[in-house]
Coordinates of C-alpha atoms and ligand atoms in Angstrom, one line a residue:
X205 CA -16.9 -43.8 -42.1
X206 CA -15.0 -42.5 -39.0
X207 CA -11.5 -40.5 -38.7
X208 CA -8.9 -42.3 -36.1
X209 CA -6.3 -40.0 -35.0
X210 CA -3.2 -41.4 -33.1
X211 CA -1.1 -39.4 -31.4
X212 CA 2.8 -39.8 -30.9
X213 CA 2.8 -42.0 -27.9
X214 CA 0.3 -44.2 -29.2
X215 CA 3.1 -45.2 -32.4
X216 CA 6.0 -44.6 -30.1
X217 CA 7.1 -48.3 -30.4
X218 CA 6.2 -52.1 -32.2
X219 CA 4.2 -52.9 -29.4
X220 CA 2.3 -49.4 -29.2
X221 CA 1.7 -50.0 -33.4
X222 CA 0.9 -53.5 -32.6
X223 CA -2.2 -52.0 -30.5
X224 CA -3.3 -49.2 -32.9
X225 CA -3.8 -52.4 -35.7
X226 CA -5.6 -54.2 -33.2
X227 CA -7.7 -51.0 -32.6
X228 CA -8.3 -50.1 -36.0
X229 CA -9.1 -53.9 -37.4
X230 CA -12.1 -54.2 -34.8
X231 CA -13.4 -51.0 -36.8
X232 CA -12.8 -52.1 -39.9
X233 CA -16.4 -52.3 -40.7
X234 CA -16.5 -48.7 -40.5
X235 CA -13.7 -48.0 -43.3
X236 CA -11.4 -45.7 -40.9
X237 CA -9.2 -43.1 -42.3
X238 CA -6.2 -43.5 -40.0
X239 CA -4.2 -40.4 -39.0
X240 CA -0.9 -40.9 -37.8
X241 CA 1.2 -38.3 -35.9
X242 CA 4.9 -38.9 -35.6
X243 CA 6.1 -41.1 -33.2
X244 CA 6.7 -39.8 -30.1
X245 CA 9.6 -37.2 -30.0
X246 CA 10.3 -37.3 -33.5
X247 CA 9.3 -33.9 -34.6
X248 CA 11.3 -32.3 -31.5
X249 CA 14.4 -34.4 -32.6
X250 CA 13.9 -33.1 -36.1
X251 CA 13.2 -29.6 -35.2
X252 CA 16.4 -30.1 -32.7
X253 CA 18.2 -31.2 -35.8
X254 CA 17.4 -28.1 -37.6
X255 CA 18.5 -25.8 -35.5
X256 CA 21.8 -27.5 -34.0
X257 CA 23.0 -27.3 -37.8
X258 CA 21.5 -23.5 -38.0
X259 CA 24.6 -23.0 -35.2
X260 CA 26.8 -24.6 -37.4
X261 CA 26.9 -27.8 -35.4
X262 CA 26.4 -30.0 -38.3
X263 CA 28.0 -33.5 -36.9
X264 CA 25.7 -33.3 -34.0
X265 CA 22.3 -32.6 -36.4
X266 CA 23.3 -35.4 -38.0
X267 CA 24.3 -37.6 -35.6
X268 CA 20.7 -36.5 -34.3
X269 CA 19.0 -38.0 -37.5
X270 CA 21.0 -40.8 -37.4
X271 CA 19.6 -41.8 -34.0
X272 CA 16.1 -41.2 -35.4
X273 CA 17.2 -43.5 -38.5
X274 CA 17.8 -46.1 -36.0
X275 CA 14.6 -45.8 -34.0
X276 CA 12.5 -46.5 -37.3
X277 CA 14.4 -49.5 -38.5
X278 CA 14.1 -50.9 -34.9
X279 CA 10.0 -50.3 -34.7
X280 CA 9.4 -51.6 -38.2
X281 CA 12.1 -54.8 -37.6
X282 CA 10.0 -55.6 -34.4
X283 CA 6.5 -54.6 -36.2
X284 CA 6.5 -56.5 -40.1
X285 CA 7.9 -60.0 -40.4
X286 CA 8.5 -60.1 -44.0
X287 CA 11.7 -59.1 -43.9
X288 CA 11.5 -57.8 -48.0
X289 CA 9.0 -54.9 -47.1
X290 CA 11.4 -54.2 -44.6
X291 CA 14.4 -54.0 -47.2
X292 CA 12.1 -51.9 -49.3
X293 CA 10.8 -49.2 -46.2
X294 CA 14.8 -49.1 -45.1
X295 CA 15.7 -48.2 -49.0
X296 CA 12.9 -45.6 -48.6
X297 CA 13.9 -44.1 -45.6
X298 CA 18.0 -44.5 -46.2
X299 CA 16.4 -41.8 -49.0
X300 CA 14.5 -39.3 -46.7
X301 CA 17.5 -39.3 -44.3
X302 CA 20.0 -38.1 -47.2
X303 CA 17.0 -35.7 -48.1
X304 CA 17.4 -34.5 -44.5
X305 CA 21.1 -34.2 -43.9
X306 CA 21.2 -32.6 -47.2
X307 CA 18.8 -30.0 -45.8
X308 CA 20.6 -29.6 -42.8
X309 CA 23.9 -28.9 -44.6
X310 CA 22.2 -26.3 -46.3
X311 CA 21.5 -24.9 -43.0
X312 CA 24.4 -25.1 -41.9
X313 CA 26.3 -23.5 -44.4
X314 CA 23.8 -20.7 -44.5
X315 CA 23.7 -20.3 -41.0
X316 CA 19.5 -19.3 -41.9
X317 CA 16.8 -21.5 -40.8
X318 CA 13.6 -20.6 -42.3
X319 CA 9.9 -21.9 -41.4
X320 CA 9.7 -23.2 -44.7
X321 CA 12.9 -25.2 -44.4
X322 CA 11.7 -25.9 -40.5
X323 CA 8.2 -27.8 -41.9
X324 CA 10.4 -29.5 -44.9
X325 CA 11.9 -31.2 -41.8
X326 CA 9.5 -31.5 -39.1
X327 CA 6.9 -33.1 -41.7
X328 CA 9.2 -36.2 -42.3
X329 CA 8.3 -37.3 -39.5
X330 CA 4.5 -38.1 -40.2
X331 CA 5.3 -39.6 -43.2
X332 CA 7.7 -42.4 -41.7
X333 CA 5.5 -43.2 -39.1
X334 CA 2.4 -43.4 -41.3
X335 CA 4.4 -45.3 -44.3
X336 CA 5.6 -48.2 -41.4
X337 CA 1.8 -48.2 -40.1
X338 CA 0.3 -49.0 -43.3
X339 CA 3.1 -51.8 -44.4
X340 CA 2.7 -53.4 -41.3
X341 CA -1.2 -53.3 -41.8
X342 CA -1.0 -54.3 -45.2
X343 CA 1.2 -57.3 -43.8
X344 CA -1.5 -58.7 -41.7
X345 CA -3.5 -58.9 -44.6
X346 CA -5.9 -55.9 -44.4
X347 CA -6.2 -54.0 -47.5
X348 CA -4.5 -50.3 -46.8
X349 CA -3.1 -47.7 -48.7
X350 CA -1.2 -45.2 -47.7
X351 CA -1.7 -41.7 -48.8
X352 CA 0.0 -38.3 -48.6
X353 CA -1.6 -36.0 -47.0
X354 CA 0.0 -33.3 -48.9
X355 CA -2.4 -34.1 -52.0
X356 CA -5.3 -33.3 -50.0
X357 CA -4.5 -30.9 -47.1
X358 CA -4.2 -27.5 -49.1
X359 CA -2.8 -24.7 -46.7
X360 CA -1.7 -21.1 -47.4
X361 CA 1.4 -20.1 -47.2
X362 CA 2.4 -19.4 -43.3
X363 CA 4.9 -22.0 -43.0
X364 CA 4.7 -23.5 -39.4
X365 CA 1.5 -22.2 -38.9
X366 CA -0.8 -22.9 -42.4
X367 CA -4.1 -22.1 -42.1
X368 CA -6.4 -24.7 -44.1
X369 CA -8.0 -24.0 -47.3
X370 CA -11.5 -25.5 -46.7
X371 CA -12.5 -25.8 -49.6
X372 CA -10.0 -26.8 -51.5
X373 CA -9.8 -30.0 -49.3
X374 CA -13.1 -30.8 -49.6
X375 CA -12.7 -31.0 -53.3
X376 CA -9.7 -33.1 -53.0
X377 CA -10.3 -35.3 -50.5
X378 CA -13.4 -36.4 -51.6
X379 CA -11.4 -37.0 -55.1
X380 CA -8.5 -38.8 -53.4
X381 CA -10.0 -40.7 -50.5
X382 CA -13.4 -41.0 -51.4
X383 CA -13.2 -43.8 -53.7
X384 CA -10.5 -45.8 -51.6
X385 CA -13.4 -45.5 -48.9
X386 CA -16.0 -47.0 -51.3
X387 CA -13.3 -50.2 -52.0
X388 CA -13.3 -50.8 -48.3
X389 CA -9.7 -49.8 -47.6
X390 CA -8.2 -48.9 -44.9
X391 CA -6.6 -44.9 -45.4
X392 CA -3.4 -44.3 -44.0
X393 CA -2.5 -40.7 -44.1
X394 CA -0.3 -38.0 -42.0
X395 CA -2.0 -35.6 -39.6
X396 CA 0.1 -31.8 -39.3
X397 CA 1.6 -31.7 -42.7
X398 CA 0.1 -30.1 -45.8
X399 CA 0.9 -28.4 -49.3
X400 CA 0.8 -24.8 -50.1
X401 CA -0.5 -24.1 -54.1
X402 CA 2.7 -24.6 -55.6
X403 CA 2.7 -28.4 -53.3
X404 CA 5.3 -27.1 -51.0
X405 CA 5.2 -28.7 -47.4
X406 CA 3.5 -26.8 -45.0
X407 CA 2.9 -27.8 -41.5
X408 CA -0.4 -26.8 -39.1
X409 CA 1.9 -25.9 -36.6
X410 CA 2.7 -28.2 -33.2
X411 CA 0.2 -30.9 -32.0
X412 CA -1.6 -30.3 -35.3
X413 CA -2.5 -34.1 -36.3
X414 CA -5.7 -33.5 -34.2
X415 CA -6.9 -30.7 -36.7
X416 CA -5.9 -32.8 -39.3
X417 CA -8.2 -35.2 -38.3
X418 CA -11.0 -33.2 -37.3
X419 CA -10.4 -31.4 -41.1
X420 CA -10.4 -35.0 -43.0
X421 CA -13.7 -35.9 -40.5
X422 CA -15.6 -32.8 -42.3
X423 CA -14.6 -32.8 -45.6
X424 CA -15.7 -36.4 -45.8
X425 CA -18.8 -36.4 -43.2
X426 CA -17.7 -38.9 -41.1
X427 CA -19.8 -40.5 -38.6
X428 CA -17.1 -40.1 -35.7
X429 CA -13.7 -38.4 -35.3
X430 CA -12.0 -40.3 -32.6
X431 CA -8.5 -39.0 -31.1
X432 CA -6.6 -41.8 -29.8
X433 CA -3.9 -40.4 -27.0
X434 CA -2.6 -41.0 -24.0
X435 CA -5.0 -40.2 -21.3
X436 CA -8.6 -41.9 -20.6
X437 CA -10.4 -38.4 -22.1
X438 CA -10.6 -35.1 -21.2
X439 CA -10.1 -34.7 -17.9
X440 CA -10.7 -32.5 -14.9
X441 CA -6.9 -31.2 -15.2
X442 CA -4.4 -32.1 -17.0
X443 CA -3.1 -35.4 -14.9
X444 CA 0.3 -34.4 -15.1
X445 CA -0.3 -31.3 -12.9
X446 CA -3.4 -32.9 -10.8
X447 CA -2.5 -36.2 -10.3
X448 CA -6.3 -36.8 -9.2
X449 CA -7.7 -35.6 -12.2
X450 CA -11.3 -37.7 -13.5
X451 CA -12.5 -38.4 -16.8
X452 CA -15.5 -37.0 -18.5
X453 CA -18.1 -38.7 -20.6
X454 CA -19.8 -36.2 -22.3
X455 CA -18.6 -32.2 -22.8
X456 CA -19.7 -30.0 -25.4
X457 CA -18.2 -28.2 -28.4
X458 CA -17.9 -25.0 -26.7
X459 CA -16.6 -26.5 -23.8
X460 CA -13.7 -28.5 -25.4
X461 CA -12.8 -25.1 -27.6
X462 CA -12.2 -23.3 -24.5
X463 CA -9.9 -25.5 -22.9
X464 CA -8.1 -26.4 -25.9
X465 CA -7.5 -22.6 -26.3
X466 CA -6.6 -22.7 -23.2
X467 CA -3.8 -24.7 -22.8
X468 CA -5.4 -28.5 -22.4
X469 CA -3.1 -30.0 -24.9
X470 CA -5.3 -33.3 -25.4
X471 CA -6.9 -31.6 -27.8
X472 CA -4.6 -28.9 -30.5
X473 CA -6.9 -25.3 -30.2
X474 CA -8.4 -25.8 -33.6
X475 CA -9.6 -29.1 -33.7
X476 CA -13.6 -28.7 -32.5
X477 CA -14.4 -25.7 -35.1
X478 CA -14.4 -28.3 -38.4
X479 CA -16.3 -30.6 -36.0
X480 CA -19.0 -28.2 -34.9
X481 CA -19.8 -26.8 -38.5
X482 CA -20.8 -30.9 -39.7
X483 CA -21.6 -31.9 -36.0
X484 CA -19.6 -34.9 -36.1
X485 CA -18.7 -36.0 -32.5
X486 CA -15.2 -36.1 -31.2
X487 CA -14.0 -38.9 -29.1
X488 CA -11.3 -39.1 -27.2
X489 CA -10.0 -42.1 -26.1
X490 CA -6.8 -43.9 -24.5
X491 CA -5.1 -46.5 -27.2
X492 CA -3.3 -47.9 -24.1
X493 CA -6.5 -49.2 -22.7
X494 CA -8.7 -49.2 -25.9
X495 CA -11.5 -50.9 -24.0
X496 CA -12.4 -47.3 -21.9
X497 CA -15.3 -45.5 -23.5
X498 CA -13.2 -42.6 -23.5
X499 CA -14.8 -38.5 -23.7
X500 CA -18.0 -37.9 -26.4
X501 CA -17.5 -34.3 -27.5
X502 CA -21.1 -33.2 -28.9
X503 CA -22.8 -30.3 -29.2
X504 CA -25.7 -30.8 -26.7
X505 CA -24.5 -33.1 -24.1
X506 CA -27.6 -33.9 -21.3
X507 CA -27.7 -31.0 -18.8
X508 CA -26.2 -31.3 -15.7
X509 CA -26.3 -29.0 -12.6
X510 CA -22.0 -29.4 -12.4
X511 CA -21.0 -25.4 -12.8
X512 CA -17.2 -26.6 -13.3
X513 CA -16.2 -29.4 -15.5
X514 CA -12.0 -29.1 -15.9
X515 CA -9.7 -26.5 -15.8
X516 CA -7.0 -25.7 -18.7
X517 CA -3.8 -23.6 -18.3
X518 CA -1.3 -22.2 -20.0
X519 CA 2.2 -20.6 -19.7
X520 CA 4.6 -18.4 -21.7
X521 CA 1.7 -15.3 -21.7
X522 CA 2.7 -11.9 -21.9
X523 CA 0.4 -8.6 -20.3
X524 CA 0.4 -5.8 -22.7
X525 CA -1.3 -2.7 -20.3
X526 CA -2.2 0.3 -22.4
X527 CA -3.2 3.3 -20.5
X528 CA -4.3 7.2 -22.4
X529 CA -6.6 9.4 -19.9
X530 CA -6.7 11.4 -22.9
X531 CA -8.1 9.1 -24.8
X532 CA -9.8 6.1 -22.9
X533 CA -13.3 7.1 -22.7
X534 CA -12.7 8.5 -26.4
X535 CA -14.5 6.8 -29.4
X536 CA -12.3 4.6 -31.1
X537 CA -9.8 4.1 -28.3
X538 CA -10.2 0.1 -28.1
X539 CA -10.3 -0.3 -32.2
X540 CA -7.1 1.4 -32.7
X541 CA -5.2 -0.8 -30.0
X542 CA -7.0 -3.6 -31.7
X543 CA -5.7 -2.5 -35.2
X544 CA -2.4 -2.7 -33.7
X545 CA -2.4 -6.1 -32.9
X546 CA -4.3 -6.8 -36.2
X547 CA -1.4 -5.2 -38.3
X548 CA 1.0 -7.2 -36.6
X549 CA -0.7 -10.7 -36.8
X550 CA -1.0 -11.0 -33.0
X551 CA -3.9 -12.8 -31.0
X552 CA -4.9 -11.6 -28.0
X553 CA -6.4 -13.5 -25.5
X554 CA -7.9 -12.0 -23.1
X555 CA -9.1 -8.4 -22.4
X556 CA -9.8 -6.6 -19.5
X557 CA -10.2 -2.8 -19.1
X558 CA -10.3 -0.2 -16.1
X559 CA -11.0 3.4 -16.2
X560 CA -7.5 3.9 -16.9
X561 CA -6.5 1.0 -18.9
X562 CA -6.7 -1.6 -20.7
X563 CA -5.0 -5.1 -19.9
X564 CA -4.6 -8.0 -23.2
X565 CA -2.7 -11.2 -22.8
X566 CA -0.8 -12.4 -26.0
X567 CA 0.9 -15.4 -26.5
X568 CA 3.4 -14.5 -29.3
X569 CA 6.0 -11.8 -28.5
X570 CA 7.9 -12.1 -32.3
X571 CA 6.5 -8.4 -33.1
X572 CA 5.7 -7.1 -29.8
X573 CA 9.0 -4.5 -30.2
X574 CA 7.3 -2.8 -33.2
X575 CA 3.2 -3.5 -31.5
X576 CA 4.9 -1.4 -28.3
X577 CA 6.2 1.2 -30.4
X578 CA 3.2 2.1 -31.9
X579 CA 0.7 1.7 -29.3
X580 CA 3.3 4.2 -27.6
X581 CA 2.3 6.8 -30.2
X582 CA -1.2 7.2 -28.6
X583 CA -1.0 5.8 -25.2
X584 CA 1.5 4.5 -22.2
X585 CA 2.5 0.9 -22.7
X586 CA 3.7 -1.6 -19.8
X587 CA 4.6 -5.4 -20.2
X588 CA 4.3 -7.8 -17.6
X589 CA 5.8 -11.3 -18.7
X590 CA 6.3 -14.5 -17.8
X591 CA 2.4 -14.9 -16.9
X592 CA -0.4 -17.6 -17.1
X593 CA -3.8 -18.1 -17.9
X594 CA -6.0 -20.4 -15.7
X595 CA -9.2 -21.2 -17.5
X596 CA -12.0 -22.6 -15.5
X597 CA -14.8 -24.1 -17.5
X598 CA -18.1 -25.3 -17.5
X599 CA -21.4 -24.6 -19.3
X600 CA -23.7 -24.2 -16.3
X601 CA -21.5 -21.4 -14.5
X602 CA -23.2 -18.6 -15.7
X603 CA -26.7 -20.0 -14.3
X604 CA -24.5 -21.0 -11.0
X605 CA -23.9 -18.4 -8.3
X606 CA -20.9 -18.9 -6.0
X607 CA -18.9 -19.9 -8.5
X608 CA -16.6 -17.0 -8.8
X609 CA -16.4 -17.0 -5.0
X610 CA -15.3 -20.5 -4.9
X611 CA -12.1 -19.5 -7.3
X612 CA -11.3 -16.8 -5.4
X613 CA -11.7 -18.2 -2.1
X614 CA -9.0 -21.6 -3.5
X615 CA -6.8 -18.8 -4.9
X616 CA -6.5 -16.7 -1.7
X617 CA -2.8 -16.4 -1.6
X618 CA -2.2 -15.9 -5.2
X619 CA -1.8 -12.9 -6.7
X620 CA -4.2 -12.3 -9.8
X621 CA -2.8 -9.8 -12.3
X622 CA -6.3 -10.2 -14.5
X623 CA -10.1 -11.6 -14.0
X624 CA -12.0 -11.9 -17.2
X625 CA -15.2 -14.0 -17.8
X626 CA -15.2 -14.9 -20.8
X627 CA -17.2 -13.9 -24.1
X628 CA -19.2 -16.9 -24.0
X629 CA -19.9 -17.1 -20.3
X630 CA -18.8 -20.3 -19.6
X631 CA -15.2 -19.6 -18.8
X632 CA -13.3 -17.7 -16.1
X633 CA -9.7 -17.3 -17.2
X634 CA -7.1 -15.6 -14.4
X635 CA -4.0 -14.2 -15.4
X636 CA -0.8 -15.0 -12.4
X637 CA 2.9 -15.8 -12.3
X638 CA 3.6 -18.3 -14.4
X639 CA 5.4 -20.2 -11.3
X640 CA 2.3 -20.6 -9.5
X641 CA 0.2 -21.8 -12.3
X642 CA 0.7 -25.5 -11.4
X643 CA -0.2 -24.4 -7.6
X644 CA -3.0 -22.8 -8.6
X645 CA -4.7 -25.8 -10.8
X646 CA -4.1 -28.0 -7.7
X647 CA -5.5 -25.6 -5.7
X648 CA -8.7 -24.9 -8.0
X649 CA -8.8 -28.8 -9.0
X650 CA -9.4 -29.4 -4.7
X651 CA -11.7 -26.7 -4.5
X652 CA -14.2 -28.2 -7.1
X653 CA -13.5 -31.8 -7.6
X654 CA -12.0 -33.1 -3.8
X655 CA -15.6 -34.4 -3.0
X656 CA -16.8 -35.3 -6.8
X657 CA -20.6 -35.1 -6.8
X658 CA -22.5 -38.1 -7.2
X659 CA -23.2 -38.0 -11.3
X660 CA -22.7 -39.8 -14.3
X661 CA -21.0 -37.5 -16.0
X662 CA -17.3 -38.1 -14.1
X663 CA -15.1 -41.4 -14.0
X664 CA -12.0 -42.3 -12.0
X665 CA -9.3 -42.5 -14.6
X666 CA -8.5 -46.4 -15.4
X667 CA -12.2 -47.4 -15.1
X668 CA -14.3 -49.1 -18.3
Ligands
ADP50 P1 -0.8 -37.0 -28.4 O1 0.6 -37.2 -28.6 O2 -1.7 -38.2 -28.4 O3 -1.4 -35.9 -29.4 P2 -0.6 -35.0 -26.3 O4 0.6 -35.1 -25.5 O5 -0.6 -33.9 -27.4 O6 -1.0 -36.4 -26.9 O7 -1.9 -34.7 -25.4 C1 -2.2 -35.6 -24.3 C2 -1.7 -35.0 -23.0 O8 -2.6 -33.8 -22.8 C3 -2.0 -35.8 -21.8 O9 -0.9 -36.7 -21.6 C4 -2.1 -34.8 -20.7 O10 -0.9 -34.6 -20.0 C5 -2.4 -33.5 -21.4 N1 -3.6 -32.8 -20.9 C6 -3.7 -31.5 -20.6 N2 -4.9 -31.1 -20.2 C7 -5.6 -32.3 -20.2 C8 -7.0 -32.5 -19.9 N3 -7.8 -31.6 -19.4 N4 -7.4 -33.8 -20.1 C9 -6.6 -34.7 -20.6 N5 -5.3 -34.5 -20.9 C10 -4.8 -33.3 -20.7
LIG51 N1 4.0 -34.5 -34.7 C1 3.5 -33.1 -34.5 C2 4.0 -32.5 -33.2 O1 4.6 -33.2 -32.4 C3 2.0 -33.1 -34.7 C4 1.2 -33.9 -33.7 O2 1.7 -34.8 -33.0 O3 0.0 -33.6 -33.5 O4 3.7 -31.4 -33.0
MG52 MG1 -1.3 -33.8 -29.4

């Protein structure tokens, strides 16, 4: 059994559905369990819609819905012939859309817009995409069924952000799905959405579908989780910022985690930890040219002698710089800035320390107010903001000298606010202005990949 993940783009449109049926009947052998994210731009128009009726702008949420309304009934009217499941999906939908402006008049007359309403809303989109998918595969006379993934996908309660209750999955999708598996058909389920303990809709939190998938691929030991997207693979960079980005065959587990933490947004942060713990490979591949062999994500990929394999980035990072001479070389000093953060439910990213100091990046700044405040009890707090992270990644730096020197020596002119390497040795993540983040991948992206070395392991992107 394998797990096929699409991604927005690759549902945006009949044609783009047409190509995911193709995809999935030439595995049919192989029972998938399709995951289906929104199509593309649906969950920012419903999120949009949400929040233009918080600020009482109710006719303009709803003329927003009403233009997603319209999208639907034009893929599905392109996509299934019979025009009677058509009839029957528009009655279904005409539904969810009165579910929806009801919701957003609710807002709007409240003038309060809650996470819990926001995933209420932002989950509709998965399940219109996924119910068109699996009527227009039923339609071409493959047996599907389409399931809700809210049955199986147990969360906690931190609307937007639910954090999966493993176990409680496993136990129900091996209830739910297992037996459709065992009839040979073809699962059609959501990716992002879930269901709190009292079946509320919960959501993952934004490019979620790919933990969804990786989640489903685990609980039900599949042979393959493949996320369909795009792009050829991972790349060196993300192509939108280094237009000469390559594709790799083969990374590791480690490797993938650290750039999706770090900003490569091919893959959502979470996706390779359910992966690693049943070592099920991850493939990533580009449903616009199915035919490309796409990126294996394994745990022991063949050794190479390539120190740097692709470098992630992100924006939007704040510097939180905590100095005490009182108390740095003190025992205790780093746990009770750490408890801080821990109280307030904020990650942090990266650490660096001085004699005087201590530097952390965090990417959420919704209790940073109160996180200052009481850090100030005990020490001197600055904030630097607007930064980014640059992650540079590979599994064979730490055995490679020169490698720092070579980042350095591309980032000569930039100003670099932090250097950590990280935990696991196989990252170097710099903190600089978030403006000259795209520079600075360019500029990186030269340095190690200008004059590709001669191995298997990188591909132009549109080659087989
Ligand atoms: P989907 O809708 O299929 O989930 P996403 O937009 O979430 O797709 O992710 C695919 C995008 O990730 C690509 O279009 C690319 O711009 C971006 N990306 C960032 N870093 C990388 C990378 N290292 N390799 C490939 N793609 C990357
Ligand atoms: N549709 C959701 C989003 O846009 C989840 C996903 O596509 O992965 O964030
Ligand atoms: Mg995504």
């Amino acid at each position: 059994m394998i797990v096929m993940k699409f991604g927005g783009t690759s549902v945006e449109d009949a044609k783009s559905m047409r190509t995911v049926i193709e995809i999935v009947r030439k595995e049919k052998a192989q029972t998938p369990i399709v995951v289906l994210s929104a199509i593309s731009g649906a969950t920012n128009t419903l999120l949009k819609s949400a929040k233009t009726a918080q600020e009482g702008k109710l006719e303009e949420a709803i003329l927003l819905l009403n233009g997603l309304f319209d999208r639907h009934v034009t893929v599905m009217e392109n996509l299934i012939d019979n025009r009677q499941t058509v009839q029957q999906l528009i009655a279904s939908f005409k539904q969810r859309f009165e579910e929806l402006r009801n919701l957003c008049r609710g807002i709007a007359i409240l003038g309060e817009l809650t996470n819990r309403s926001l995933d209420a809303i932002a989950s509709v989109g998965e399940l219109l995409s996924s119910q068109i998918l699996a009527e227009a595969i039923r339609s071409q006379g493959l047996s599907a069924q389409w399931v809700d993934a809210r049955t199986f996908m147990k969360t906690d309660s931190q609307f937007a952000s639910a954090v999966p209750q493993f176990e409680l999955i496993d136990c129900k999708a091996k209830e739910i799905l297992s037996p459709l598996i065992a009839a040979g058909t073809v699962i059609v389920t959501q990716g992002f959405i879930g269901s709190n303990d009292k079946g509320t809709t919960t959501t993952l939190g934004r490019g979620g579908s790919d933990y969804s998938a990786s989640i489903i691929g685990a609980a039900l030991d599949a042979d393959e989780i493949q996320i369909w997207t795009d792009v050829d693979g991972v790349l060196t960079a993300d192509p939108r910022i280094a237009p000469g980005a390559q594709k790799l065959r083969m990374i590791s587990f480690r490797e993938a985690a650290e750039l999706a933490y770090f900003g490569a947004k091919v893959l959502h942060p979470s996706t390779i930890f359910p992966a690693v713990k049943k070592d099920i490979p991850v493939v990533v591949l580009n449903s616009k040219r199915p035919e490309n062999s796409g990126t294996r994500i394994v745990s022991h990929p063949p050794k190479t002698n390539i120190p740097v394999k692709s470098i992630a980035c992100k924006r939007g990072i704040t510097v939180v710089n905590v100095q005490s001479l009182r108390m740095l070389m003190a025992y205790g000093f780093l746990e009770s800035i750490f408890s801080v953060f821990n109280k307030y439910q904020t990650p942090v990213d990266l650490v660096s320390t001085s004699e005087v100091a201590v530097s952390l990046t965090i990417d959420t700044t919704v209790t940073l107010d109160k996180i200052i405040a009481e850090l100030s009890e005990f020490a001197e707090v600055s904030i630097l903001e607007h930064q980014g992270i640059i992650c540079v990644v590979g599994d064979q730096m730490r055995s490679t000298a020169g490698v720092a020197d070579q980042i350095f020596n591309a980032l000569k002119e930039v100003n670099l606010v932090m250097i950590t390497q990280g935990a696991s040795e196989i990252n170097m993540s710099l903190v600089i202005d978030e403006t000259q983040v795209d520079e600075a991948v360019r500029r990186l992206h030269k340095q190690f990949f200008e004059s590709i070395p001669d191995t298997d392991l990188f591909e132009p992107v549109g080659g087989k």
